[in-house]
PDB file of C-alpha atoms in Angstrom:
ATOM      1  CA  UNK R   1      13.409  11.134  -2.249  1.00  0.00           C
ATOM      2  CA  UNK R   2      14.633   9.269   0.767  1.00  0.00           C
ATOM      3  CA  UNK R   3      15.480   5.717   1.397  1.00  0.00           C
ATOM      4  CA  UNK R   4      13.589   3.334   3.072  1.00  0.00           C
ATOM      5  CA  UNK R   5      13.778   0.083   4.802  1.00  0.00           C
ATOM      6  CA  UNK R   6      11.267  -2.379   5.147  1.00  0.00           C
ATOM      7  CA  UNK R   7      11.397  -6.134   6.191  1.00  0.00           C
ATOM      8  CA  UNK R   8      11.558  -8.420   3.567  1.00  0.00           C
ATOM      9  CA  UNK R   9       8.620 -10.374   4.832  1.00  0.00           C
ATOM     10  CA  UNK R  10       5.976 -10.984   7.748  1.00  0.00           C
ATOM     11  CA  UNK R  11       3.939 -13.585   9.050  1.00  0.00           C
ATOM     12  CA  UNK R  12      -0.105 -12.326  11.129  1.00  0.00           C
ATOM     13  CA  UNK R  13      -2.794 -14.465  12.633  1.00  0.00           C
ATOM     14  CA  UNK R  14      -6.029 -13.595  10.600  1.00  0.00           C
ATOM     15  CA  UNK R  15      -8.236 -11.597  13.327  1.00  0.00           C
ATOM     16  CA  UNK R  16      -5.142  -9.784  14.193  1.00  0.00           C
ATOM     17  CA  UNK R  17      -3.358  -6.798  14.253  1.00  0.00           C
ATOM     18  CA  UNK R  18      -0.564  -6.310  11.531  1.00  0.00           C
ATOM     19  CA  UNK R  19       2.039  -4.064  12.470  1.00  0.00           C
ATOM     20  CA  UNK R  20       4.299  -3.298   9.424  1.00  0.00           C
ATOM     21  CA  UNK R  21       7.079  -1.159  10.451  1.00  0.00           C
ATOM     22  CA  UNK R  22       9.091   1.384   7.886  1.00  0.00           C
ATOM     23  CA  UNK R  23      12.530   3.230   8.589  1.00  0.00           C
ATOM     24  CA  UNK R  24      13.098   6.630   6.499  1.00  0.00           C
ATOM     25  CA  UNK R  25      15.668   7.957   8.566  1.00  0.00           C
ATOM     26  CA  UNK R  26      16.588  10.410   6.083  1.00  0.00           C
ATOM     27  CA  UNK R  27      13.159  12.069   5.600  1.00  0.00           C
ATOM     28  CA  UNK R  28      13.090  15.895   4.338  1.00  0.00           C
ATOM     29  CA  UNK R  29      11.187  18.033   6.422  1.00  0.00           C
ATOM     30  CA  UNK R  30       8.472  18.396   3.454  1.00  0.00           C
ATOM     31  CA  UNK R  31       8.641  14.950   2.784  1.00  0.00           C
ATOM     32  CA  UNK R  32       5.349  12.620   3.323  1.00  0.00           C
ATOM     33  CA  UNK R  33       4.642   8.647   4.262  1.00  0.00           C
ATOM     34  CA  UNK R  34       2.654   6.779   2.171  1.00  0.00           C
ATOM     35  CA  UNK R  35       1.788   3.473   1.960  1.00  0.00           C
ATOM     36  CA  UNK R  36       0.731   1.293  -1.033  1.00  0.00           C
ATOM     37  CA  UNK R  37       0.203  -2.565  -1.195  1.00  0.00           C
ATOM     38  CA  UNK R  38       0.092  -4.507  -4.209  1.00  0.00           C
ATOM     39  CA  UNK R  39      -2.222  -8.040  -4.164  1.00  0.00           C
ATOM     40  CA  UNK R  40      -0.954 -10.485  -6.479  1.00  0.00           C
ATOM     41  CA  UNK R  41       0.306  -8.487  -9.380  1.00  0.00           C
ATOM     42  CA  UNK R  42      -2.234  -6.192  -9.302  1.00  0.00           C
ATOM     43  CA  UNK R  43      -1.626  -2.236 -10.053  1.00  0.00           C
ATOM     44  CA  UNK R  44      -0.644  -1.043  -6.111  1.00  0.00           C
ATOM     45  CA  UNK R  45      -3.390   0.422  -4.129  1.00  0.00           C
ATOM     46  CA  UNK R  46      -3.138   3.764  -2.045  1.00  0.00           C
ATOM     47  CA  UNK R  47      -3.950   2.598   1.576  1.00  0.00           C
ATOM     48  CA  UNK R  48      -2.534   5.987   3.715  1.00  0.00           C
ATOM     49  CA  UNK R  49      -0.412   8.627   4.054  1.00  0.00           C
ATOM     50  CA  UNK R  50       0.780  11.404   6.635  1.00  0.00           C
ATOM     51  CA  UNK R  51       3.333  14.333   7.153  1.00  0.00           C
ATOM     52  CA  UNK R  52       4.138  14.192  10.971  1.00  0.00           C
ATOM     53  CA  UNK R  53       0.493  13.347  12.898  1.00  0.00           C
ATOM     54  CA  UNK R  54      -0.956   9.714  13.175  1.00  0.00           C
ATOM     55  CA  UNK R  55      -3.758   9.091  10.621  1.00  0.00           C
ATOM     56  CA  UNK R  56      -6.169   6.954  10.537  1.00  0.00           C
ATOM     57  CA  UNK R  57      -8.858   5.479   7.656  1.00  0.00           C
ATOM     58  CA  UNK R  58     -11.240   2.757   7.069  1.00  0.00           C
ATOM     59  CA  UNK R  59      -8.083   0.538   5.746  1.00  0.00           C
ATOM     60  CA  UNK R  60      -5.591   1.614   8.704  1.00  0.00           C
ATOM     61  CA  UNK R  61      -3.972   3.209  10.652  1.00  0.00           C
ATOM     62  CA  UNK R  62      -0.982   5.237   9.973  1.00  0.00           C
ATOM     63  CA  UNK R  63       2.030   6.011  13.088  1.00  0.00           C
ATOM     64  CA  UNK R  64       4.890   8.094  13.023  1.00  0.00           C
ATOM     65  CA  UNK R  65       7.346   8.696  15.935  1.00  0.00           C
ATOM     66  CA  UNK R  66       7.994  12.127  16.870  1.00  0.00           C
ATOM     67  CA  UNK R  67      11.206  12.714  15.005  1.00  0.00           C
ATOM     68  CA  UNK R  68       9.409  10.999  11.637  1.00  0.00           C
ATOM     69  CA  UNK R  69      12.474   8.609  11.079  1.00  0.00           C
ATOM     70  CA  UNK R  70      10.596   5.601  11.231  1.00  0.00           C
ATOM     71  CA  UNK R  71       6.653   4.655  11.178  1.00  0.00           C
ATOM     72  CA  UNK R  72       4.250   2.083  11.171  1.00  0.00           C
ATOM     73  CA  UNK R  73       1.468   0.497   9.750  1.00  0.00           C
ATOM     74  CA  UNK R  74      -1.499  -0.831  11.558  1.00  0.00           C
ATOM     75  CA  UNK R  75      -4.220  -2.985  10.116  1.00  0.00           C
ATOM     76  CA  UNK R  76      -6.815  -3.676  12.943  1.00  0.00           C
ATOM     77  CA  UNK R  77      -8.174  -6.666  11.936  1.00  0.00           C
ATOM     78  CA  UNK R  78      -5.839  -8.455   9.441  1.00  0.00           C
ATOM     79  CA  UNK R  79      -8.037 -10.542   7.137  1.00  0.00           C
ATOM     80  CA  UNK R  80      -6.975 -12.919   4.714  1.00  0.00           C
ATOM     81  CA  UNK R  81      -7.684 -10.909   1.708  1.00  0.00           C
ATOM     82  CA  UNK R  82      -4.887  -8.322   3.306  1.00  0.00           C
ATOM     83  CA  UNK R  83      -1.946 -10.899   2.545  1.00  0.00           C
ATOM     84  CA  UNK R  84       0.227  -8.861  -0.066  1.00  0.00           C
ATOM     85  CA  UNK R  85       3.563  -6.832  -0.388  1.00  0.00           C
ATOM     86  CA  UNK R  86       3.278  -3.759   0.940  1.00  0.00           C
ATOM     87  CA  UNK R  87       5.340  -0.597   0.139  1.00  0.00           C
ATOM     88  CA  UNK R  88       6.030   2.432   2.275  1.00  0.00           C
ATOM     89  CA  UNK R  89       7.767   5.731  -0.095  1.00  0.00           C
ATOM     90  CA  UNK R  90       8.728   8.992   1.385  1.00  0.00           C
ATOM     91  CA  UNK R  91       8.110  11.865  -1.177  1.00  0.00           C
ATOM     92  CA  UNK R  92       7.253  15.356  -1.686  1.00  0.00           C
ATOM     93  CA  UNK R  93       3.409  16.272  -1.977  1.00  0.00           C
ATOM     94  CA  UNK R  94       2.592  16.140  -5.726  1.00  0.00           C
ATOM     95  CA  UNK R  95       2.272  19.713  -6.327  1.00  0.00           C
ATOM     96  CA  UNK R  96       5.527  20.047  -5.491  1.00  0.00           C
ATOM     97  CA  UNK R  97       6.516  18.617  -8.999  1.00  0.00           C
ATOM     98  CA  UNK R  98      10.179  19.141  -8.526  1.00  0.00           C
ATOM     99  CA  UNK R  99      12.121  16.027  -9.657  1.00  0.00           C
ATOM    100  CA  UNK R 100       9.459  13.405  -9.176  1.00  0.00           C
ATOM    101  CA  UNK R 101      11.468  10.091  -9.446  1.00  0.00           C
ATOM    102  CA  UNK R 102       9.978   8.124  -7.147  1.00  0.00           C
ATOM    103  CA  UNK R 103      11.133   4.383  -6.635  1.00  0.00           C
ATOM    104  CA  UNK R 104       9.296   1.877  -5.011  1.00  0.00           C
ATOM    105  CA  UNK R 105      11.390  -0.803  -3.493  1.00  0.00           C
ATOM    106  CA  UNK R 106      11.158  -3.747  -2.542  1.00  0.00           C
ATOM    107  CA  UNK R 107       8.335  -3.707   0.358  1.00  0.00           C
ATOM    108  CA  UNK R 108       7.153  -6.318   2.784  1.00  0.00           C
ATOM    109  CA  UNK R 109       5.492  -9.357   2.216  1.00  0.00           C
ATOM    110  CA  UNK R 110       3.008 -10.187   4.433  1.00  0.00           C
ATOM    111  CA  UNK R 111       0.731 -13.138   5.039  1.00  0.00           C
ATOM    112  CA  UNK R 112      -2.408 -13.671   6.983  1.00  0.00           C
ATOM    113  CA  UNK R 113      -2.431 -16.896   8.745  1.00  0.00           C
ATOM    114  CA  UNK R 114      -5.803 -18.232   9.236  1.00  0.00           C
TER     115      UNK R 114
ATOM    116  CA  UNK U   1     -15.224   7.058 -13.859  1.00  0.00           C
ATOM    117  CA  UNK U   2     -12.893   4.098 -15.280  1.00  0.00           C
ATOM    118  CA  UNK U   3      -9.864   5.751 -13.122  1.00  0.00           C
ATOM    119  CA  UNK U   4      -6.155   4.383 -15.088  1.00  0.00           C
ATOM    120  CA  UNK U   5      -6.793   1.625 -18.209  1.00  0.00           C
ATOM    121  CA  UNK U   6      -4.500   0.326 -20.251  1.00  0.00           C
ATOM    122  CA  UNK U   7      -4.311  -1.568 -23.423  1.00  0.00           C
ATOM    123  CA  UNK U   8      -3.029  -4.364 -23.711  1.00  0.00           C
ATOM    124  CA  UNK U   9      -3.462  -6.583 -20.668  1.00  0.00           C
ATOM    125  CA  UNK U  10      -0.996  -9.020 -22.509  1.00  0.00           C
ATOM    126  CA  UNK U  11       1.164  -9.005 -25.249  1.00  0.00           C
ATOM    127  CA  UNK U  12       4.228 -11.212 -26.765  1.00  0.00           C
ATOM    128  CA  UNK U  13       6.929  -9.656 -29.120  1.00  0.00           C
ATOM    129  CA  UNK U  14       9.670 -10.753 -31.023  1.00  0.00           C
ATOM    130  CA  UNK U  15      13.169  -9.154 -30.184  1.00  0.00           C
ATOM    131  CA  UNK U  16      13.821  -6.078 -32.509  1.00  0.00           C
ATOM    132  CA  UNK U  17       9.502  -5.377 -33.048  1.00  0.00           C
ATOM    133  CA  UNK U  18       8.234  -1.860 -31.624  1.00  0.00           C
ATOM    134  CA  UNK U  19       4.827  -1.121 -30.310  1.00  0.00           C
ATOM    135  CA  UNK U  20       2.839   1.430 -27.912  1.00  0.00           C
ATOM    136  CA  UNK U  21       1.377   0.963 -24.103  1.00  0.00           C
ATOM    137  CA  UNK U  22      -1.638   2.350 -24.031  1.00  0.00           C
ATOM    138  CA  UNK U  23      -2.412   4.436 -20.641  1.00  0.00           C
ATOM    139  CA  UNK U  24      -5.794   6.733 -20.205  1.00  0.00           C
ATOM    140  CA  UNK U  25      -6.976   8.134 -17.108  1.00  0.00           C
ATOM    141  CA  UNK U  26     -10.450  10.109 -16.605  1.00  0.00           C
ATOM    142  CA  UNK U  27      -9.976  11.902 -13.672  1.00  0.00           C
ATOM    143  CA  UNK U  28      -8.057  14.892 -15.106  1.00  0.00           C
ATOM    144  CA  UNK U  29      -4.799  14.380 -13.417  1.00  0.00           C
ATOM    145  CA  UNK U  30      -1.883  16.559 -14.072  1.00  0.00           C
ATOM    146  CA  UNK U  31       1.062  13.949 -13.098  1.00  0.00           C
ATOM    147  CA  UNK U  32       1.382  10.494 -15.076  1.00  0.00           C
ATOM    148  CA  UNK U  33       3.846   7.965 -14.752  1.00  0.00           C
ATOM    149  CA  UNK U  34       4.804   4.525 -16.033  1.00  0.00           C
ATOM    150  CA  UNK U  35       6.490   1.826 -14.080  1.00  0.00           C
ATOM    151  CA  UNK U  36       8.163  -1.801 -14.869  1.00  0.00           C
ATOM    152  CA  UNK U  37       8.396  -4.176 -12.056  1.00  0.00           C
ATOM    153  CA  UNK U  38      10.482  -7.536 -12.853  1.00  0.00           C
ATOM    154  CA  UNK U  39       9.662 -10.745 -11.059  1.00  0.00           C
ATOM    155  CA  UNK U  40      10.212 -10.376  -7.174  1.00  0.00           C
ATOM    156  CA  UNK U  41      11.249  -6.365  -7.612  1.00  0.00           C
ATOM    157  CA  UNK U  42       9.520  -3.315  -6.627  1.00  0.00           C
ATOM    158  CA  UNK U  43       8.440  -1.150  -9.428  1.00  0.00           C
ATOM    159  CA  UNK U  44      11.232   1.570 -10.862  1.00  0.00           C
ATOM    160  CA  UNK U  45       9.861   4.629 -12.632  1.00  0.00           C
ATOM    161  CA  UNK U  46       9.928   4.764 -16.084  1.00  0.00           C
ATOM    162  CA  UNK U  47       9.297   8.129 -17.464  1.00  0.00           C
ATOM    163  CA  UNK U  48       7.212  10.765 -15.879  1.00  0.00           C
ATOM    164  CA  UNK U  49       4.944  13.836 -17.244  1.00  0.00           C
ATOM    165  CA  UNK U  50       3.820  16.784 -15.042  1.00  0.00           C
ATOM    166  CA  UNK U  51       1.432  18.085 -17.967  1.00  0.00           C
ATOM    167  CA  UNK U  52       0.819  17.649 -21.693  1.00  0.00           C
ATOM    168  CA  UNK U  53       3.193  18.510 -23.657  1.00  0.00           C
ATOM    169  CA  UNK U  54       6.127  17.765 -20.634  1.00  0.00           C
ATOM    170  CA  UNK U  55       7.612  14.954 -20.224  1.00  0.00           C
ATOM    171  CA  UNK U  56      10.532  13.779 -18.470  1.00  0.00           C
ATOM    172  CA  UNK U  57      12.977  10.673 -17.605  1.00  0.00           C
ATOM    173  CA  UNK U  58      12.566   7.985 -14.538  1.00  0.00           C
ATOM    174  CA  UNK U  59      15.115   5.996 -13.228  1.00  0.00           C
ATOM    175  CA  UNK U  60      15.002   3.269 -16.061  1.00  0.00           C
ATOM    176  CA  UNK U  61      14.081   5.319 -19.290  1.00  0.00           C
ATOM    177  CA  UNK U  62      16.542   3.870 -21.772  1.00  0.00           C
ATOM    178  CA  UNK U  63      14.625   1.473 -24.603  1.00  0.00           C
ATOM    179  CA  UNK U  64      11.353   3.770 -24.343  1.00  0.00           C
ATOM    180  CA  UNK U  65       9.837   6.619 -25.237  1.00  0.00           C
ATOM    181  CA  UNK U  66       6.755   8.867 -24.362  1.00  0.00           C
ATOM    182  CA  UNK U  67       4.728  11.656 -25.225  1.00  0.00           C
ATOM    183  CA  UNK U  68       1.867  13.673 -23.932  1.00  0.00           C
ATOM    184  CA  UNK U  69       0.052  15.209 -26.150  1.00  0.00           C
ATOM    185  CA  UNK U  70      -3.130  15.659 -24.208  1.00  0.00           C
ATOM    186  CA  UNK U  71      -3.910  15.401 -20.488  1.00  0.00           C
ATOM    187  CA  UNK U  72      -5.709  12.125 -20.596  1.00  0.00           C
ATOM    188  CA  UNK U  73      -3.414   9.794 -22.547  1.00  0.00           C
ATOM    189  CA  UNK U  74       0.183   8.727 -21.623  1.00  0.00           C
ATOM    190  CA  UNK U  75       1.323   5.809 -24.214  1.00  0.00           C
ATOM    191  CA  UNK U  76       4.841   4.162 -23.515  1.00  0.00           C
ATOM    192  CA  UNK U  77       6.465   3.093 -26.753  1.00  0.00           C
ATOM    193  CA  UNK U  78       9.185   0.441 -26.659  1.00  0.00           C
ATOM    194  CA  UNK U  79      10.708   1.222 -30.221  1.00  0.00           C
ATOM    195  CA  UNK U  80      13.197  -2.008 -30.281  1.00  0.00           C
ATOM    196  CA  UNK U  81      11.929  -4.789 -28.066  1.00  0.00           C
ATOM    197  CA  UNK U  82      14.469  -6.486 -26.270  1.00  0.00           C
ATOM    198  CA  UNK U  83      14.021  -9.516 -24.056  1.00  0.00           C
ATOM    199  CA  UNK U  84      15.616  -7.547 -20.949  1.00  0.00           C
ATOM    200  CA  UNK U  85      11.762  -5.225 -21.748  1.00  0.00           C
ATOM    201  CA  UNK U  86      10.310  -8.400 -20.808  1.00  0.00           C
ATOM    202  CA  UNK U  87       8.301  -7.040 -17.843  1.00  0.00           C
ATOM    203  CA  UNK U  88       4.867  -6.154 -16.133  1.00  0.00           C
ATOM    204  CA  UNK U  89       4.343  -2.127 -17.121  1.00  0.00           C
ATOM    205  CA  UNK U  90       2.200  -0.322 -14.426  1.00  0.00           C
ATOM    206  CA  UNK U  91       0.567   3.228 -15.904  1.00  0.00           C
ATOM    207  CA  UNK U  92      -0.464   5.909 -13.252  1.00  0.00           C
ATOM    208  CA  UNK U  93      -2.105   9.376 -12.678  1.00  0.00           C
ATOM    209  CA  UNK U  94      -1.771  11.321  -9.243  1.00  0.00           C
ATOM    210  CA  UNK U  95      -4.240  13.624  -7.470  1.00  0.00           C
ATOM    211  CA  UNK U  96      -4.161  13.639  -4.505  1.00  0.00           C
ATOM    212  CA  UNK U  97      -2.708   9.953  -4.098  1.00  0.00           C
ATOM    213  CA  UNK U  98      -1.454   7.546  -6.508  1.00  0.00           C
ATOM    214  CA  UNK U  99      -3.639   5.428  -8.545  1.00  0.00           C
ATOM    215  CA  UNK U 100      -2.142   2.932 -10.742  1.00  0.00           C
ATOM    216  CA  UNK U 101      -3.569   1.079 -14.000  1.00  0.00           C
ATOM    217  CA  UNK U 102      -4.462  -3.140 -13.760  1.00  0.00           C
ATOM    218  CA  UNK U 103      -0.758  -3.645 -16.053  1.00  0.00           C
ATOM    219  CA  UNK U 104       0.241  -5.242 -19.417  1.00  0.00           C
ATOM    220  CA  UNK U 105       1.916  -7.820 -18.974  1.00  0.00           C
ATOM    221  CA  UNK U 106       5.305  -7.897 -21.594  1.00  0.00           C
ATOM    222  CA  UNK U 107       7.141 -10.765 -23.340  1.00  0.00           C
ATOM    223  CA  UNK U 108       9.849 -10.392 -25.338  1.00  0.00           C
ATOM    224  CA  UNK U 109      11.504 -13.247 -27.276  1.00  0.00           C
TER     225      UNK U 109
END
């Protein structure tokens, strides 16, 4: 699976938009985005995913630039229940079972400022 | 629909003691995994299994073992604790996206 880079941490005003960016510059051309966040040592929670096209759901909103090296990850309205690390992976769809080692690393901590 | 559970939430061990994870998911998933995550790390893949019966290693498999005997259940067993196993263990089940058990929290003295 390819690499990613995250920053360590962030900082949003609550009401805000958080933009969490996510380099993958090595992404394989059947190779998806998702993004997880984990709240206080919780198990991590699916928020998106996409291939190459934006996406968009109730929790966010999901960009990707045009040559899929990098992307980003909009909540609208950061709240203050949204503070949390969150992870982007690149991976193959799961049907694809392959050689499935997926590794999380270290993601981005962000906090809502209220 | 309970989605991922696993058994126990907490547990303490002495060094050289085995015992089993517990992971069951209802949602007839395929593809189960099990992940440790050590204080201010991501989470690094255990062992895998694409189906019962098939089972295969993660990045970090040495110390543990698994089995998959039906498509449910996925149980982890540490065989020798060590205190480097002292860890939070995440259990998960993929469909379409990845959703991942509450944890069971692991110390080993």
């Amino acid at each position: 699976d390819a690499k990613t880079t995250q920053p360590t941490s962030m900082d949003c005003a609550e009401g805000r938009a958080a933009n969490l960016p996510c380099n993958h510059s090595t992404i394989s051309g059947n190779e998806y985005v998702y993004w997880y966040r984990q709240i206080h040592s919780q198990g991590p929670q699916y928020i998106i995913h996409g291939l190459k096209n934006n996406e968009t759901n109730e929790m966010a909103s999901l960009i990707i630039t045009e040559d899929r090296k990098s992307s980003t990850l909009i909540l609208p309205h950061a709240t203050l229940r949204d503070t949390a690390v969150y992870y982007c992976i690149v991976r193959a769809r799961i049907s694809n079972f392959g050689n499935e080692k997926l590794t999380f690393g270290t993601g981005t901590r962000l906090t809502i400022i209220p | 629909n309970a989605g991922v559970t696993q058994t126990p939430k907490f547990q303490v061990l002495k060094t050289g003691q085995s015992m089993t994870l517990q992971c069951a998911q209802d949602m007839n998933h395929e593809y189960m995994s099990w992940y440790r995550q050590d204080p201010g790390m991501g989470l690094r893949l255990i062992h895998y299994s694409v189906g019962a019966g098939i089972t295969d290693q993660g990045e970090v498999p040495n110390g543990y073992n698994v089995s998959r005997s039906t498509t449910e259940d996925f149980p982890l067993r540490l065989l020798s604790a060590a205190p480097s196993q002292t860890s939070v263990y995440f259990c998960a089940s993929y469909g379409e996206t990845q959703y991942f058990g509450p944890g069971t929290r692991l110390l080993v003295l």
